N, CA, C and O atoms as a MOPAC input file, in Angstrom:
PM7 MOZYME 1SCF
protein

 N     78.48800 1    94.05000 1    82.96500 1
 C     77.36100 1    94.87800 1    82.59000 1
 C     76.99400 1    95.83500 1    83.71600 1
 O     76.62400 1    96.98400 1    83.47300 1
 N     77.10100 1    95.34700 1    84.95700 1
 C     76.76300 1    96.19700 1    86.08600 1
 C     77.66100 1    97.41300 1    86.17600 1
 O     77.19100 1    98.52300 1    86.43000 1
 N     78.95700 1    97.20700 1    85.96900 1
 C     79.88300 1    98.33800 1    86.01600 1
 C     79.67400 1    99.27200 1    84.83100 1
 O     79.89100 1   100.47800 1    84.94600 1
 N     79.26200 1    98.73100 1    83.70800 1
 C     78.95000 1    99.58300 1    82.56100 1
 C     77.73700 1   100.45700 1    82.87200 1
 O     77.69700 1   101.62400 1    82.48200 1
 N     76.75700 1    99.90500 1    83.56700 1
 C     75.58400 1   100.69300 1    83.94600 1
 C     75.94000 1   101.74800 1    84.98400 1
 O     75.29700 1   102.79500 1    85.05100 1
 N     76.95300 1   101.48100 1    85.78600 1
 C     77.33600 1   102.42800 1    86.83900 1
 C     77.84400 1   103.74600 1    86.26800 1
 O     77.79900 1   104.77100 1    86.94800 1
 N     78.31800 1   103.73100 1    85.05000 1
 C     78.81100 1   104.98100 1    84.46600 1
 C     77.70400 1   105.77700 1    83.77500 1
 O     77.94200 1   106.89500 1    83.31800 1
 N     76.50200 1   105.21600 1    83.69600 1
 C     75.36600 1   105.95100 1    83.13100 1
 C     74.94900 1   107.03700 1    84.11200 1
 O     74.96400 1   106.81200 1    85.32200 1
 N     74.58100 1   108.19400 1    83.61600 1
 C     74.18000 1   109.27400 1    84.53400 1
 C     72.79200 1   109.02500 1    85.12100 1
 O     71.93900 1   108.40100 1    84.49000 1
 N     72.58800 1   109.51100 1    86.30900 1
 C     71.26500 1   109.49500 1    86.91300 1
 C     70.98900 1   108.27000 1    87.76200 1
 O     71.82000 1   107.37300 1    87.90200 1
 N     69.78900 1   108.26900 1    88.32400 1
 C     69.35700 1   107.22800 1    89.23600 1
 C     69.21200 1   105.87700 1    88.54400 1
 O     69.51800 1   104.84400 1    89.13800 1
 N     68.75400 1   105.87300 1    87.31000 1
 C     68.56300 1   104.61400 1    86.59300 1
 C     69.87700 1   103.84800 1    86.45900 1
 O     69.90200 1   102.63100 1    86.64500 1
 N     70.95500 1   104.53800 1    86.14200 1
 C     72.25000 1   103.88200 1    86.02600 1
 C     72.69200 1   103.25400 1    87.33000 1
 O     73.20300 1   102.13400 1    87.33800 1
 N     72.50300 1   103.96100 1    88.43400 1
 C     72.89600 1   103.44100 1    89.74600 1
 C     72.05200 1   102.23400 1    90.13300 1
 O     72.57500 1   101.24400 1    90.64500 1
 N     70.74900 1   102.31600 1    89.89000 1
 C     69.86200 1   101.19400 1    90.24000 1
 C     70.16700 1    99.95600 1    89.39600 1
 O     70.23100 1    98.84200 1    89.91500 1
 N     70.35400 1   100.16200 1    88.09700 1
 C     70.71400 1    99.02300 1    87.23700 1
 C     72.05100 1    98.42400 1    87.65100 1
 O     72.20200 1    97.20400 1    87.69700 1
 N     73.01100 1    99.27600 1    87.94900 1
 C     74.32500 1    98.79600 1    88.38200 1
 C     74.20100 1    97.98000 1    89.65300 1
 O     74.78400 1    96.90000 1    89.75200 1
 N     73.45100 1    98.47600 1    90.62500 1
 C     73.28900 1    97.75700 1    91.89000 1
 C     72.64500 1    96.39000 1    91.67100 1
 O     73.08300 1    95.39200 1    92.24300 1
 N     71.61300 1    96.34800 1    90.84800 1
 C     70.91900 1    95.08500 1    90.60000 1
 C     71.81600 1    94.08900 1    89.86400 1
 O     71.88000 1    92.91700 1    90.23600 1
 N     72.50000 1    94.55000 1    88.83300 1
 C     73.33500 1    93.63600 1    88.04600 1
 C     74.58000 1    93.19000 1    88.80300 1
 O     74.95800 1    92.02100 1    88.73300 1
 N     75.21400 1    94.09800 1    89.51700 1
 C     76.39800 1    93.72500 1    90.29800 1
 C     75.99800 1    92.76600 1    91.41700 1
 O     76.70700 1    91.79400 1    91.68000 1
 N     74.88000 1    93.02800 1    92.07100 1
 C     74.40300 1    92.13200 1    93.12700 1
 C     74.07800 1    90.74100 1    92.60000 1
 O     74.44400 1    89.73800 1    93.21300 1
 N     73.38900 1    90.68200 1    91.46200 1
 C     73.04800 1    89.38700 1    90.87000 1
 C     74.30400 1    88.64100 1    90.43400 1
 O     74.41700 1    87.43200 1    90.63600 1
 N     75.24100 1    89.36400 1    89.83800 1
 C     76.48700 1    88.72200 1    89.40600 1
 C     77.28700 1    88.17800 1    90.56800 1
 O     77.80000 1    87.06100 1    90.50600 1
 N     77.39700 1    88.95600 1    91.62000 1
 C     78.13000 1    88.50600 1    92.80000 1
 C     77.42700 1    87.33300 1    93.45500 1
 O     78.06900 1    86.38200 1    93.90000 1
 N     76.10800 1    87.40200 1    93.51200 1
 C     75.34900 1    86.31200 1    94.11200 1
 C     75.45700 1    85.01000 1    93.34800 1
 O     75.31700 1    83.93700 1    93.93500 1
 N     75.70200 1    85.08100 1    92.05800 1
 C     75.85400 1    83.86700 1    91.24600 1
 C     77.29000 1    83.37800 1    91.17300 1
 O     77.54200 1    82.17900 1    91.29400 1
 N     78.23200 1    84.28700 1    90.97700 1
 C     79.59000 1    83.86300 1    90.68500 1
 C     80.30400 1    83.28100 1    91.90500 1
 O     81.11800 1    82.36800 1    91.76700 1
 N     80.00800 1    83.79600 1    93.09000 1
 C     80.70700 1    83.30800 1    94.27200 1
 C     80.41100 1    81.83500 1    94.54400 1
 O     81.35400 1    81.04800 1    94.63500 1
 N     79.15100 1    81.42300 1    94.67800 1
 C     78.92600 1    79.99700 1    94.93100 1
 C     79.31900 1    79.10200 1    93.76100 1
 O     79.79400 1    77.98600 1    93.96800 1
 N     79.12300 1    79.58400 1    92.52600 1
 C     79.52000 1    78.77500 1    91.37100 1
 C     81.03400 1    78.61200 1    91.30400 1
 O     81.53400 1    77.52200 1    91.02600 1
 N     81.75200 1    79.68500 1    91.55800 1
 C     83.21500 1    79.61700 1    91.55100 1
 C     83.75300 1    78.71300 1    92.64800 1
 O     84.65500 1    77.91100 1    92.40700 1
 N     83.20900 1    78.83800 1    93.84200 1
 C     83.66800 1    77.99200 1    94.94500 1
 C     83.32200 1    76.52700 1    94.69000 1
 O     84.11200 1    75.64000 1    95.01600 1
 N     82.15000 1    76.26600 1    94.11200 1
 C     81.77400 1    74.88200 1    93.79300 1
 C     82.70700 1    74.29300 1    92.74000 1
 O     83.09600 1    73.13000 1    92.84200 1
 N     83.06700 1    75.07900 1    91.73600 1
 C     83.99000 1    74.59900 1    90.70600 1
 C     85.36400 1    74.30900 1    91.30800 1
 O     85.99500 1    73.30600 1    90.97400 1
 N     85.81800 1    75.18500 1    92.19000 1
 C     87.09800 1    74.93000 1    92.86000 1
 C     87.03900 1    73.65900 1    93.68800 1
 O     87.95700 1    72.84100 1    93.63600 1
 N     85.97300 1    73.48500 1    94.44900 1
 C     85.83600 1    72.29700 1    95.29700 1
 C     85.79700 1    71.01700 1    94.45700 1
 O     86.35900 1    69.99700 1    94.85400 1
 N     85.14100 1    71.07100 1    93.30900 1
 C     85.04100 1    69.88300 1    92.45300 1
 C     86.37200 1    69.53000 1    91.80800 1
 O     86.63000 1    68.35800 1    91.53300 1
 N     87.22300 1    70.52500 1    91.56200 1
 C     88.48600 1    70.28500 1    90.85600 1
 C     89.67300 1    70.09500 1    91.79300 1
 O     90.79100 1    69.87000 1    91.32900 1
 N     89.45300 1    70.18100 1    93.10000 1
 C     90.55500 1    70.12300 1    94.05400 1
 C     90.62700 1    68.75300 1    94.70500 1
 O     89.60500 1    68.21900 1    95.13700 1
 N     91.82500 1    68.17400 1    94.78100 1
 C     91.97100 1    66.91000 1    95.52000 1
 C     91.59700 1    67.10900 1    96.99800 1
 O     91.81900 1    68.18100 1    97.56300 1
 N     91.04400 1    66.09200 1    97.59600 1
 C     90.55000 1    66.17900 1    98.97300 1
 C     91.62400 1    66.66700 1    99.94700 1
 O     91.32600 1    67.45200 1   100.84800 1
 N     92.86600 1    66.21300 1    99.77800 1
 C     93.92600 1    66.59500 1   100.70700 1
 C     94.33900 1    68.06500 1   100.58600 1
 O     95.02100 1    68.58100 1   101.47100 1
 N     93.94300 1    68.74000 1    99.51800 1
 C     94.27500 1    70.15700 1    99.31900 1
 C     93.06600 1    71.08200 1    99.47600 1
 O     93.16700 1    72.28200 1    99.22400 1
 N     91.93500 1    70.53200 1    99.88900 1
 C     90.68500 1    71.29100 1    99.94300 1
 C     90.78400 1    72.50600 1   100.86000 1
 O     90.36100 1    73.59600 1   100.47400 1
 N     91.32000 1    72.35100 1   102.03900 1
 C     91.41500 1    73.46400 1   102.98100 1
 C     92.27600 1    74.59900 1   102.45000 1
 O     91.91600 1    75.77100 1   102.56000 1
 N     93.41000 1    74.24100 1   101.87700 1
 C     94.31400 1    75.25700 1   101.33300 1
 C     93.66700 1    75.98400 1   100.15500 1
 O     93.75200 1    77.20900 1   100.06200 1
 N     93.03200 1    75.24900 1    99.27000 1
 C     92.40700 1    75.85200 1    98.09100 1
 C     91.25500 1    76.76900 1    98.47900 1
 O     91.16700 1    77.89600 1    97.99000 1
 N     90.38300 1    76.30300 1    99.34100 1
 C     89.22400 1    77.11300 1    99.71600 1
 C     89.64800 1    78.30800 1   100.56600 1
 O     89.03200 1    79.37200 1   100.49600 1
 N     90.69200 1    78.13500 1   101.36400 1
 C     91.21500 1    79.26700 1   102.12300 1
 C     91.77600 1    80.34400 1   101.21100 1
 O     91.54900 1    81.53400 1   101.43200 1
 N     92.50700 1    79.92900 1   100.18900 1
 C     93.05500 1    80.89200 1    99.22900 1
 C     91.93500 1    81.57200 1    98.44700 1
 O     92.01900 1    82.76500 1    98.15500 1
 N     90.89500 1    80.82600 1    98.10700 1
 C     89.75800 1    81.41300 1    97.39600 1
 C     89.06000 1    82.45600 1    98.26300 1
 O     88.68300 1    83.52400 1    97.77900 1
 N     88.89400 1    82.14500 1    99.52300 1
 C     88.24200 1    83.10600 1   100.43200 1
 C     89.10600 1    84.34500 1   100.62200 1
 O     88.58900 1    85.46000 1   100.69400 1
 N     90.40100 1    84.15800 1   100.70100 1
 C     91.31500 1    85.29700 1   100.82100 1
 C     91.22200 1    86.19600 1    99.58600 1
 O     91.20400 1    87.42100 1    99.70300 1
 N     91.16200 1    85.58300 1    98.41500 1
 C     91.00300 1    86.35500 1    97.18200 1
 C     89.68800 1    87.10400 1    97.14000 1
 O     89.63400 1    88.24100 1    96.67000 1
 N     88.62700 1    86.47900 1    97.62600 1
 C     87.32400 1    87.14200 1    97.66400 1
 C     87.36100 1    88.34100 1    98.60400 1
 O     86.83400 1    89.40600 1    98.28200 1
 N     87.97400 1    88.16800 1    99.74900 1
 C     88.08700 1    89.27000 1   100.70500 1
 C     88.93300 1    90.40700 1   100.14000 1
 O     88.62300 1    91.58000 1   100.34700 1
 N     89.99400 1    90.05900 1    99.43000 1
 C     90.83500 1    91.08500 1    98.80800 1
 C     90.02400 1    91.88600 1    97.79800 1
 O     90.15900 1    93.10700 1    97.72100 1
 N     89.19600 1    91.21800 1    97.03500 1
 C     88.33900 1    91.91200 1    96.07500 1
 C     87.31000 1    92.80000 1    96.75600 1
 O     87.01900 1    93.90100 1    96.29000 1
 N     86.75700 1    92.30300 1    97.87600 1
 C     85.77400 1    93.10600 1    98.61500 1
 C     86.38800 1    94.39300 1    99.14600 1
 O     85.72600 1    95.43000 1    99.18900 1
 N     87.64400 1    94.32800 1    99.54900 1
 C     88.30700 1    95.52500 1   100.08600 1
 C     89.01300 1    96.32300 1    98.99900 1
 O     88.97900 1    97.55300 1    99.01000 1
 N     89.64700 1    95.63800 1    98.06800 1
 C     90.46400 1    96.31200 1    97.06200 1
 C     89.66900 1    97.00500 1    95.97400 1
 O     90.09100 1    98.04900 1    95.47700 1
 N     88.52700 1    96.45000 1    95.59100 1
 C     87.71500 1    97.05500 1    94.54000 1
 C     87.29100 1    98.47500 1    94.87400 1
 O     87.53600 1    99.39000 1    94.08700 1
 N     86.65800 1    98.68000 1    96.02600 1
 C     86.26700 1   100.04900 1    96.38000 1
 C     87.46600 1   100.99100 1    96.54700 1
 O     87.37700 1   102.17300 1    96.21600 1
 N     88.57500 1   100.47400 1    97.05500 1
 C     89.75500 1   101.32300 1    97.19900 1
 C     90.29800 1   101.74100 1    95.83700 1
 O     90.68900 1   102.89300 1    95.65000 1
 N     90.32200 1   100.81200 1    94.88800 1
 C     90.79500 1   101.13200 1    93.54500 1
 C     89.88900 1   102.17600 1    92.88600 1
 O     90.36600 1   103.16000 1    92.32100 1
 N     88.58300 1   101.94800 1    92.96700 1
 C     87.63600 1   102.89000 1    92.36300 1
 C     87.78200 1   104.26700 1    93.00400 1
 O     87.80100 1   105.28000 1    92.30500 1
 N     87.88500 1   104.30400 1    94.32300 1
 C     88.00200 1   105.59000 1    95.02200 1
 C     89.29300 1   106.31200 1    94.65800 1
 O     89.29300 1   107.52800 1    94.46600 1
 N     90.39000 1   105.57100 1    94.56200 1
 C     91.67000 1   106.20400 1    94.22800 1
 C     91.62900 1   106.81800 1    92.83400 1
 O     92.10300 1   107.93500 1    92.63200 1
 N     91.07400 1   106.10200 1    91.89000 1
 C     90.99800 1   106.62000 1    90.52600 1
 C     89.95800 1   107.72900 1    90.43000 1
 O     90.17400 1   108.73200 1    89.75000 1
 N     88.82800 1   107.54900 1    91.11400 1
 C     87.75200 1   108.54300 1    91.06100 1
 C     88.17600 1   109.86800 1    91.66900 1
 O     87.68300 1   110.92100 1    91.26400 1
 N     89.07500 1   109.83000 1    92.62600 1
 C     89.55300 1   111.06200 1    93.24000 1
 C     90.19500 1   111.98000 1    92.20800 1
 O     89.99900 1   113.19500 1    92.23500 1
 N     90.95200 1   111.39400 1    91.31100 1
 C     91.63100 1   112.21000 1    90.31400 1
 C     90.91000 1   112.34800 1    88.99200 1
 O     91.02800 1   113.37600 1    88.32500 1
 N     90.16000 1   111.32300 1    88.60100 1
 C     89.62000 1   111.32600 1    87.24400 1
 C     88.10300 1   111.23300 1    87.17000 1
 O     87.54300 1   111.29700 1    86.07500 1
 N     87.43200 1   111.08600 1    88.28100 1
 C     85.97400 1   110.99700 1    88.27100 1
 C     85.48500 1   109.57800 1    88.50600 1
 O     86.19500 1   108.60900 1    88.23700 1
 N     84.25700 1   109.47000 1    89.01100 1
 C     83.68500 1   108.17800 1    89.37200 1
 C     83.51900 1   107.25100 1    88.17000 1
 O     83.79800 1   106.05600 1    88.26500 1
 N     83.07100 1   107.79100 1    87.05200 1
 C     82.88400 1   106.95600 1    85.85700 1
 C     84.19900 1   106.32500 1    85.43000 1
 O     84.22200 1   105.16200 1    85.02700 1
 N     85.29200 1   107.06800 1    85.50900 1
 C     86.60400 1   106.52800 1    85.15100 1
 C     87.03200 1   105.45200 1    86.13900 1
 O     87.63400 1   104.45300 1    85.74300 1
 N     86.72900 1   105.64600 1    87.42200 1
 C     87.05000 1   104.63400 1    88.42600 1
 C     86.31700 1   103.33700 1    88.16800 1
 O     86.90900 1   102.26000 1    88.24500 1
 N     85.01600 1   103.42700 1    87.85800 1
 C     84.24400 1   102.22500 1    87.53700 1
 C     84.73900 1   101.56300 1    86.24900 1
 O     84.79100 1   100.33600 1    86.15400 1
 N     85.09800 1   102.37000 1    85.27300 1
 C     85.60900 1   101.82000 1    84.01600 1
 C     86.92100 1   101.07500 1    84.24900 1
 O     87.12400 1    99.99800 1    83.68900 1
 N     87.81000 1   101.63100 1    85.06500 1
 C     89.07000 1   100.96000 1    85.37200 1
 C     88.82500 1    99.62700 1    86.07400 1
 O     89.48900 1    98.63600 1    85.77100 1
 N     87.87900 1    99.59800 1    87.00700 1
 C     87.55600 1    98.34600 1    87.68900 1
 C     86.98700 1    97.32300 1    86.70900 1
 O     87.33400 1    96.14400 1    86.77400 1
 N     86.12000 1    97.76400 1    85.80600 1
 C     85.54700 1    96.85100 1    84.81000 1
 C     86.63300 1    96.26100 1    83.91900 1
 O     86.60400 1    95.07000 1    83.61000 1
 N     87.58300 1    97.08400 1    83.50800 1
 C     88.69000 1    96.59500 1    82.66800 1
 C     89.53300 1    95.59200 1    83.44600 1
 O     89.90000 1    94.54400 1    82.91500 1
 N     89.83800 1    95.90600 1    84.68800 1
 C     90.64400 1    95.00300 1    85.51100 1
 C     89.94900 1    93.66500 1    85.71500 1
 O     90.58600 1    92.61400 1    85.64600 1
 N     88.65200 1    93.70000 1    85.96600 1
 C     87.89600 1    92.46000 1    86.14800 1
 C     87.85100 1    91.65700 1    84.85400 1
 O     87.92800 1    90.42900 1    84.89300 1
 N     87.73100 1    92.31500 1    83.72600 1
 C     87.68300 1    91.61900 1    82.43500 1
 C     89.03200 1    91.00900 1    82.06900 1
 O     89.08400 1    90.02800 1    81.32600 1
 N     90.11200 1    91.57100 1    82.57500 1
 C     91.43900 1    91.04200 1    82.26200 1
 C     91.65000 1    89.65000 1    82.84300 1
 O     92.33800 1    88.82800 1    82.23800 1
 N     91.07400 1    89.37500 1    83.99800 1
 C     91.25300 1    88.06400 1    84.63000 1
 C     90.83300 1    86.91700 1    83.73200 1
 O     91.65600 1    86.05300 1    83.43200 1
 N     89.57700 1    86.87500 1    83.29000 1
 C     89.16300 1    85.80000 1    82.39200 1
 C     89.91000 1    85.81700 1    81.05400 1
 O     90.19000 1    84.75800 1    80.49200 1
 N     90.23100 1    86.99900 1    80.54700 1
 C     90.95400 1    87.07100 1    79.27700 1
 C     92.32400 1    86.41300 1    79.39700 1
 O     92.73000 1    85.65800 1    78.51400 1
 N     93.02800 1    86.69300 1    80.47200 1
 C     94.34700 1    86.07300 1    80.69300 1
 C     94.19100 1    84.57100 1    80.89500 1
 O     94.97500 1    83.79000 1    80.35600 1
 N     93.18400 1    84.15700 1    81.66800 1
 C     92.96300 1    82.72900 1    81.90900 1
 C     92.69500 1    81.98100 1    80.60800 1
 O     93.24600 1    80.90300 1    80.38900 1
 N     91.85800 1    82.54200 1    79.74700 1
 C     91.57300 1    81.88700 1    78.46400 1
 C     92.81500 1    81.84900 1    77.57600 1
 O     93.04500 1    80.85400 1    76.88800 1
 N     93.60600 1    82.89700 1    77.57800 1
 C     94.82100 1    82.92700 1    76.76500 1
 C     95.82600 1    81.88400 1    77.25000 1
 O     96.45000 1    81.19500 1    76.44300 1
 N     95.97900 1    81.77100 1    78.55600 1
 C     96.90600 1    80.77600 1    79.11200 1
 C     96.42000 1    79.37000 1    78.79200 1
 O     97.21000 1    78.50200 1    78.42000 1
 N     95.11900 1    79.15000 1    78.93900 1
 C     94.57800 1    77.82500 1    78.63900 1
 C     94.76100 1    77.47200 1    77.16600 1
 O     95.12800 1    76.34200 1    76.84000 1
 N     94.51200 1    78.41900 1    76.28500 1
 C     94.68500 1    78.17900 1    74.84600 1
 C     96.13700 1    77.86600 1    74.52200 1
 O     96.41500 1    76.98400 1    73.71000 1
 N     97.06300 1    78.57800 1    75.14600 1
 C     98.48000 1    78.32500 1    74.90400 1
 C     98.87100 1    76.93400 1    75.38500 1
 O     99.63900 1    76.24000 1    74.72000 1
 N     98.35400 1    76.52700 1    76.52500 1
 C     98.66700 1    75.17500 1    77.04500 1
 C     98.09100 1    74.09000 1    76.14000 1
 O     98.73000 1    73.06500 1    75.90000 1
 N     96.87800 1    74.32400 1    75.64000 1
 C     96.27400 1    73.34100 1    74.73600 1
 C     97.06000 1    73.22100 1    73.44700 1
 O     97.20100 1    72.12300 1    72.90900 1
 N     97.58200 1    74.35100 1    72.93300 1
 C     98.39800 1    74.30100 1    71.73200 1
 C     99.71800 1    73.57000 1    71.96000 1
 O    100.22000 1    72.89800 1    71.05900 1
 N    100.27200 1    73.69700 1    73.14500 1
 C    101.53200 1    73.00900 1    73.45200 1
 C    101.32600 1    71.50600 1    73.52100 1
 O    102.20900 1    70.74400 1    73.12400 1
 N    100.18200 1    71.06800 1    74.01500 1
 C     99.89500 1    69.63600 1    74.12300 1
 C     99.64100 1    68.99800 1    72.76700 1
 O     99.89800 1    67.80800 1    72.58100 1
 N     99.14100 1    69.78000 1    71.82300 1
 C     98.76000 1    69.23400 1    70.50700 1
 C     99.93800 1    69.02500 1    69.60800 1
 O     99.77700 1    68.57400 1    68.47400 1

């Protein structure tokens, strides 16, 4: 929703985007790390949490670079839209893979 607001023209779109993206990031990071910690065997905890932190750092650096690269040629709204689509693909692929695995077990 935050990225969708970012493509709205004017100050209201930017303010809504900042608030929603900030709230989403503030919620998803600790919840995601807690879920990983709960599902990881104790002997693999360091490796799992290290990989999670590396992925978070990649997103912190890669997201703005992706938006900037696309925005240079196609405009800021297109850059934000591309990032929103890319972010939405992650959960969509995860749900599809999980559904396929559940069907194989049945």
